[in-house]
PDB file of C-alpha atoms in Angstrom:
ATOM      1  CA  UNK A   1     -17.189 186.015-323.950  1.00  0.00           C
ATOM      2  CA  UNK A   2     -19.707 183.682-321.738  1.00  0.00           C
ATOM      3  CA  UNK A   3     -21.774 182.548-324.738  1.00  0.00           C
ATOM      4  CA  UNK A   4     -18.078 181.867-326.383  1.00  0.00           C
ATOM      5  CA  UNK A   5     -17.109 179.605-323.276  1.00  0.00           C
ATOM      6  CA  UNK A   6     -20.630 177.814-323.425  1.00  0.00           C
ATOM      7  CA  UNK A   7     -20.353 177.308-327.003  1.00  0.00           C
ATOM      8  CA  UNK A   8     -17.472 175.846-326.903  1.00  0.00           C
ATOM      9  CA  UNK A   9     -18.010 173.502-323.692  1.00  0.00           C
ATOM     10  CA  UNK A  10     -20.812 172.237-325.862  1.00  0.00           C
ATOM     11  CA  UNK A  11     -18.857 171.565-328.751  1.00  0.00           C
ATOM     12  CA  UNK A  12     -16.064 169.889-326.436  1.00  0.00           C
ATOM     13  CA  UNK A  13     -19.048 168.085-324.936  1.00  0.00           C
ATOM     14  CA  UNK A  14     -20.141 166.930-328.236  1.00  0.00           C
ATOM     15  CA  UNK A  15     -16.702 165.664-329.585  1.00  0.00           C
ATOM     16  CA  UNK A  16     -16.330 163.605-326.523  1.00  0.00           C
ATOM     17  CA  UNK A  17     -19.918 162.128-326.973  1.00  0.00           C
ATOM     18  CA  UNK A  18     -19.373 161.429-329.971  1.00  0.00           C
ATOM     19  CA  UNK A  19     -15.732 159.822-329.633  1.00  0.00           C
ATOM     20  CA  UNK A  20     -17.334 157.511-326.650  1.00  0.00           C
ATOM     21  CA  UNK A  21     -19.856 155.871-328.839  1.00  0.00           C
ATOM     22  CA  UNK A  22     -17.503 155.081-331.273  1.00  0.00           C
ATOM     23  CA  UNK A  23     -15.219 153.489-328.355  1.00  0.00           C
ATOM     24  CA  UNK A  24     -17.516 151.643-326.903  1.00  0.00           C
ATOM     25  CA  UNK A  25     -19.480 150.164-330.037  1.00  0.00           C
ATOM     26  CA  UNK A  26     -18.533 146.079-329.771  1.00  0.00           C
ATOM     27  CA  UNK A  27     -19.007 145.180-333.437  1.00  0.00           C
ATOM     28  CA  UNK A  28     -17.370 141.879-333.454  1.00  0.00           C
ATOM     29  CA  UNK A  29     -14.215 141.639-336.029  1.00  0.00           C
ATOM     30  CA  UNK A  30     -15.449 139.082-338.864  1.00  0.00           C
ATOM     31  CA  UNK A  31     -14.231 135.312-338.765  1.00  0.00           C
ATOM     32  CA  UNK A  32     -11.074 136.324-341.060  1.00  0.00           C
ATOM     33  CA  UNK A  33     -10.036 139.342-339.511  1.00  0.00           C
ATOM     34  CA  UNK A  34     -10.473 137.985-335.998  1.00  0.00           C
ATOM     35  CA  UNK A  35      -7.983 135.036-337.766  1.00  0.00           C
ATOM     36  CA  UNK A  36      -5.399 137.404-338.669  1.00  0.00           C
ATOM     37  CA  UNK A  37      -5.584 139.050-335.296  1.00  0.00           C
ATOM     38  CA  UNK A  38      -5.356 135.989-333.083  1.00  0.00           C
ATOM     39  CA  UNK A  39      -2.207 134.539-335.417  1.00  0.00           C
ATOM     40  CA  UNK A  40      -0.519 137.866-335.203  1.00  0.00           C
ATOM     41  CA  UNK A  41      -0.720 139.259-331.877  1.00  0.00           C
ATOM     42  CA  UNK A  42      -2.488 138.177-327.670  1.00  0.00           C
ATOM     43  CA  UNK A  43      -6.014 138.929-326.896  1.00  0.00           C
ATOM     44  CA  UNK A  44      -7.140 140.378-324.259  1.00  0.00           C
ATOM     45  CA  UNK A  45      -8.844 138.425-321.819  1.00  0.00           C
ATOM     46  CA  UNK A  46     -10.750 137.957-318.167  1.00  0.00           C
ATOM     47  CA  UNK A  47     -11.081 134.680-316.134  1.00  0.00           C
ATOM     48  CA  UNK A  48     -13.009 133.784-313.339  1.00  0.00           C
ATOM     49  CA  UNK A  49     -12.993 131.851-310.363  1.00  0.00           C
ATOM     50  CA  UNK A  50     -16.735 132.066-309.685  1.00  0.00           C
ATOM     51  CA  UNK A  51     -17.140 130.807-305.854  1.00  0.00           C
ATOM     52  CA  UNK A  52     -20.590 129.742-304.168  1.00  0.00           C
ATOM     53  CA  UNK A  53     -21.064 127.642-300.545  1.00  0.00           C
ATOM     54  CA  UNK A  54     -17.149 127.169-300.489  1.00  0.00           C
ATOM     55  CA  UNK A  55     -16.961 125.647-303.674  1.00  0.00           C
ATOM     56  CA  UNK A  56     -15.753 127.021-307.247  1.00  0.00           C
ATOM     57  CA  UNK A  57     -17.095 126.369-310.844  1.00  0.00           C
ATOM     58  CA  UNK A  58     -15.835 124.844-314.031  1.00  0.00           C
ATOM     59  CA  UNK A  59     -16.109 124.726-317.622  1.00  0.00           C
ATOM     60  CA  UNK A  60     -15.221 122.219-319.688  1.00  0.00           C
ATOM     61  CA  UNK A  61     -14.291 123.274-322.943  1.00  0.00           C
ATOM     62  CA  UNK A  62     -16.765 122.134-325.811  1.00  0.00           C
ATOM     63  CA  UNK A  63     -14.135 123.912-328.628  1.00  0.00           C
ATOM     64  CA  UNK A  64     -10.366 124.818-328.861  1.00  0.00           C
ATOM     65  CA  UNK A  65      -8.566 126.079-327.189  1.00  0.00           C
ATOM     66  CA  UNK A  66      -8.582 123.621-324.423  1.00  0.00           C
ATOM     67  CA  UNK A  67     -11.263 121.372-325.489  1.00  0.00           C
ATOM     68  CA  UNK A  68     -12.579 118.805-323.335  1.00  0.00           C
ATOM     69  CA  UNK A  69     -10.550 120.295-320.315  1.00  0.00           C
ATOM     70  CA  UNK A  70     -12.049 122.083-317.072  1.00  0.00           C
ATOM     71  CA  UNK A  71     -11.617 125.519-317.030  1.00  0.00           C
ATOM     72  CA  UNK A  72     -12.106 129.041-315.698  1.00  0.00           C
ATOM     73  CA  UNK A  73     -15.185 130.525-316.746  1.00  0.00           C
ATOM     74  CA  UNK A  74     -13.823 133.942-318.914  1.00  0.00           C
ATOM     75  CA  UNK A  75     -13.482 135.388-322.529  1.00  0.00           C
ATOM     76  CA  UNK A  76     -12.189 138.207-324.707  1.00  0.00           C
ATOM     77  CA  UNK A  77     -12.360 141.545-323.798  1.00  0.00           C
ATOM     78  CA  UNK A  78     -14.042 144.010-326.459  1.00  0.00           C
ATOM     79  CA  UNK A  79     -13.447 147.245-327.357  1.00  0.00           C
ATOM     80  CA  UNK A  80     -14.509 149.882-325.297  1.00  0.00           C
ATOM     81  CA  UNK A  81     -14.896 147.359-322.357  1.00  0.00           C
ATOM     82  CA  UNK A  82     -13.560 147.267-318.799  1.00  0.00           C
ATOM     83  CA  UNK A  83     -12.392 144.672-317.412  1.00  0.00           C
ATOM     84  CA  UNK A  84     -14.735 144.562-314.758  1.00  0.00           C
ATOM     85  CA  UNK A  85     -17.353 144.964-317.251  1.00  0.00           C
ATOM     86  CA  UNK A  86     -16.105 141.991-318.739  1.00  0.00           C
ATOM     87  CA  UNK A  87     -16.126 139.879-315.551  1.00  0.00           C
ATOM     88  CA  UNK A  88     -19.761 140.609-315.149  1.00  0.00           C
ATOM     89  CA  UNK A  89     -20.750 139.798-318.475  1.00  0.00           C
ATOM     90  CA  UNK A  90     -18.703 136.498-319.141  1.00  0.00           C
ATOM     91  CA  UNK A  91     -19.898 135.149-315.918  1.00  0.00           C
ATOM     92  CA  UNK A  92     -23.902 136.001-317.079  1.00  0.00           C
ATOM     93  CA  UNK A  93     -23.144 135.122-321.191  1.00  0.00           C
ATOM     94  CA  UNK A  94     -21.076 131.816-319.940  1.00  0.00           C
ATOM     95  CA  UNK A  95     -22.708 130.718-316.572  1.00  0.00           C
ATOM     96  CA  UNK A  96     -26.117 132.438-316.677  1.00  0.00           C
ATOM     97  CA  UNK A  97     -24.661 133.784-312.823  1.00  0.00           C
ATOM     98  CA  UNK A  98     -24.725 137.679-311.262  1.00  0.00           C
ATOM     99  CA  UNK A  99     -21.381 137.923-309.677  1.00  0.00           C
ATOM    100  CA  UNK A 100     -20.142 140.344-307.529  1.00  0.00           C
ATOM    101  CA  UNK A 101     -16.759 140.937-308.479  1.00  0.00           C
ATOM    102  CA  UNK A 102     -14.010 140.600-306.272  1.00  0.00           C
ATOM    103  CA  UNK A 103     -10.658 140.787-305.869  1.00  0.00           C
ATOM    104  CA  UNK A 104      -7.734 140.602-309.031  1.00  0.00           C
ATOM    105  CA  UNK A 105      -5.827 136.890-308.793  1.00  0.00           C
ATOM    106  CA  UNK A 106      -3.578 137.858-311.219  1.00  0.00           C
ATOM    107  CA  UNK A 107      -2.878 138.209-314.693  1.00  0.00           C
ATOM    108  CA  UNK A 108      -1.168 135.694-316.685  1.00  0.00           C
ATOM    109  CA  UNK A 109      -0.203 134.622-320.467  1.00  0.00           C
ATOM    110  CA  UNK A 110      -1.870 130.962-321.807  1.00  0.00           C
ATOM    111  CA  UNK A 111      -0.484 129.834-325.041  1.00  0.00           C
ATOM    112  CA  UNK A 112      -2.248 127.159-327.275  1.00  0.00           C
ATOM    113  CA  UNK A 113      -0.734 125.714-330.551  1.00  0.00           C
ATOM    114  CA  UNK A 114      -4.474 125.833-331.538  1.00  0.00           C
ATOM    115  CA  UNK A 115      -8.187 127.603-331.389  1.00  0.00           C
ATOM    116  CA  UNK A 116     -11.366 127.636-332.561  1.00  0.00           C
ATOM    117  CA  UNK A 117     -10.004 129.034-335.632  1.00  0.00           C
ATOM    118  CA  UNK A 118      -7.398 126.660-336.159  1.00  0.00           C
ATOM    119  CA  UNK A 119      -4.476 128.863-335.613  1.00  0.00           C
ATOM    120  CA  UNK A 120      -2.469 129.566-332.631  1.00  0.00           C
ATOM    121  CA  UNK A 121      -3.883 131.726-329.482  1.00  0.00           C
ATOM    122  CA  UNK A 122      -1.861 133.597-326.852  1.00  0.00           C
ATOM    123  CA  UNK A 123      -4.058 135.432-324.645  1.00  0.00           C
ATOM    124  CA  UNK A 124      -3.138 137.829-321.706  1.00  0.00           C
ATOM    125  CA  UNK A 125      -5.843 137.032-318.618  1.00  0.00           C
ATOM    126  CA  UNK A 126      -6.891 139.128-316.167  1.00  0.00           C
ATOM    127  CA  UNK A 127      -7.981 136.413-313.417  1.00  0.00           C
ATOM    128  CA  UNK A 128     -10.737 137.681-310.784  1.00  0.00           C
ATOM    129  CA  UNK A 129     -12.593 136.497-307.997  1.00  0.00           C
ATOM    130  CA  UNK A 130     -16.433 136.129-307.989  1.00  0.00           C
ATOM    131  CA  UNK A 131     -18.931 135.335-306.077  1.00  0.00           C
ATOM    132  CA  UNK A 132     -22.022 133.862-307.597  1.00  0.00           C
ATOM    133  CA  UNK A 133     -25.062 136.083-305.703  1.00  0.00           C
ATOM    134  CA  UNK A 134     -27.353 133.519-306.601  1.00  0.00           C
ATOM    135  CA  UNK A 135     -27.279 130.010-308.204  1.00  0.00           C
ATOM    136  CA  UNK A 136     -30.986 130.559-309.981  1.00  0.00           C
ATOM    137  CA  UNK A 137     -29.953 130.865-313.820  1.00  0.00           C
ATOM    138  CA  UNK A 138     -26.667 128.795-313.495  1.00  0.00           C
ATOM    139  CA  UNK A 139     -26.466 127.242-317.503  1.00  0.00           C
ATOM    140  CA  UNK A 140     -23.808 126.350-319.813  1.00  0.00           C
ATOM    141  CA  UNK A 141     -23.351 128.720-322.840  1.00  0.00           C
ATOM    142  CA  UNK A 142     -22.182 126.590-326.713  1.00  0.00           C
ATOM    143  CA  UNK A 143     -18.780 127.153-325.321  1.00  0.00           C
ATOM    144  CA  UNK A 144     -18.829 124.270-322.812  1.00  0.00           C
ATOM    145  CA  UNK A 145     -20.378 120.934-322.355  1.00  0.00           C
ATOM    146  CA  UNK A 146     -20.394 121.267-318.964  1.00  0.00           C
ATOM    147  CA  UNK A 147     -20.738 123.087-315.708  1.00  0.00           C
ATOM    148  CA  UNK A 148     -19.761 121.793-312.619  1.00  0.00           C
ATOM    149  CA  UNK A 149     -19.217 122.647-308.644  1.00  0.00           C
ATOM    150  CA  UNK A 150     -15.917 121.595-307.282  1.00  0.00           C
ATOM    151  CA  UNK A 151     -14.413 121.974-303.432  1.00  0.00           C
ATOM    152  CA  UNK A 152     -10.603 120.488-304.623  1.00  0.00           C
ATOM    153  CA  UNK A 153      -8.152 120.883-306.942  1.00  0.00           C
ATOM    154  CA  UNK A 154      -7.945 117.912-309.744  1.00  0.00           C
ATOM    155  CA  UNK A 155      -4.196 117.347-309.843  1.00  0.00           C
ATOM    156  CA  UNK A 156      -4.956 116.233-313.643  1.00  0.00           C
ATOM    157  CA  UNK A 157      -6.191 120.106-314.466  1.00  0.00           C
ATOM    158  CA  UNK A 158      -4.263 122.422-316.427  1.00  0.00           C
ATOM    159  CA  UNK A 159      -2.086 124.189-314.891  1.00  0.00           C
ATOM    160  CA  UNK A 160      -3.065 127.398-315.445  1.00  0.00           C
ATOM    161  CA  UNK A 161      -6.464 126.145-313.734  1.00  0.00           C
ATOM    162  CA  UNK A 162      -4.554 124.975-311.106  1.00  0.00           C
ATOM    163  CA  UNK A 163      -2.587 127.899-310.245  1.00  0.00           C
ATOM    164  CA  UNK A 164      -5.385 130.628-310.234  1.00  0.00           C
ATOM    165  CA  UNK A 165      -7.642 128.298-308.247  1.00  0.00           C
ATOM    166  CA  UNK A 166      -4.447 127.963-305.688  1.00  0.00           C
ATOM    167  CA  UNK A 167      -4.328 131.826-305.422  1.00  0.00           C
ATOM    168  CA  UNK A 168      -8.274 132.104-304.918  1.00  0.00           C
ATOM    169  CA  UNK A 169      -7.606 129.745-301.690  1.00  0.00           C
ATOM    170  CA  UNK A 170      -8.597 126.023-302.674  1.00  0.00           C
ATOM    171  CA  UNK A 171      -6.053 123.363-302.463  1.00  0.00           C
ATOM    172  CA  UNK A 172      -5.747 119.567-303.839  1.00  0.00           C
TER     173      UNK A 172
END
């Protein structure tokens, strides 16, 4: 009856092994799926409002959606991801920054009647507060074409932008 119990807790052991690397494998949907997804239904998504020596960072937008406008650093979540996995890793793919990960902001929809893929996005953000640990490393990913340190609010920002950097504690 023990060998039966240890068989099985081995077996049990296996299935769940097994059904965690298939959750957590992040192969990236192809270009036309990841269409069909974005025109059908919200993605995922975390922001951040990376903070260093009282002031906060910002992207601006090299493609859609938002192009040309300053914005939280953040992305998609992928499958098999937590959120405060993804936190860590859009702030290092996006920003070249280690972040400690901080406090939730909120979580709010953005809607955009276009994307990168030239069909319209609604993503659901999870919006977190980060501090950078260190600046070394700080670079723009082919996402933006530009970084840049801020102490106030631009009252020409999205508002979006505007809100989340409100709730992390700056002001215009």
């Amino acid at each position: 009856q023990c060998r039966l119990k240890r068989g099985c807790a081995k077996l049990l052991l296996g299935i769940k092994k097994r059904r965690d690397s298939v959750l957590m494998r992040n192969k990236e949907p192809s270009s036309s799926l990841y269409k069909k997804i974005l025109a059908s239904m919200p993605i995922g998504c975390v922001d951040l409002v990376i903070v260093s020596r009282g002031k906060f960072l910002l992207a601006k937008r090299a493609n859609n959606p938002a192009r040309e406008k300053w914005w939280l650093v953040g992305g998609r979540v992928k499958k098999g991801e937590y959120i405060h996995n993804v936190a860590v890793r859009k702030a290092k793919e996006e920003a070249g920054l280690h972040v400690a990960v901080g406090r939730m902001l909120g979580v709010r929809d953005t809607m955009f009647p276009t994307s990168a893929f030239g069909v319209p996005t609604h993503t659901v953000n999870v919006v977190y507060f980060v501090r950078a640990l260190s600046l070394k490393g700080l670079r723009k990913d082919f996402q933006s074409s530009e970084l840049k340190w801020f102490s106030r609010i631009n009252r020409t920002w999205p508002k979006y932008v505007k809100e989340m950097l409100a709730l992390a504690g700056f002001r215009k």
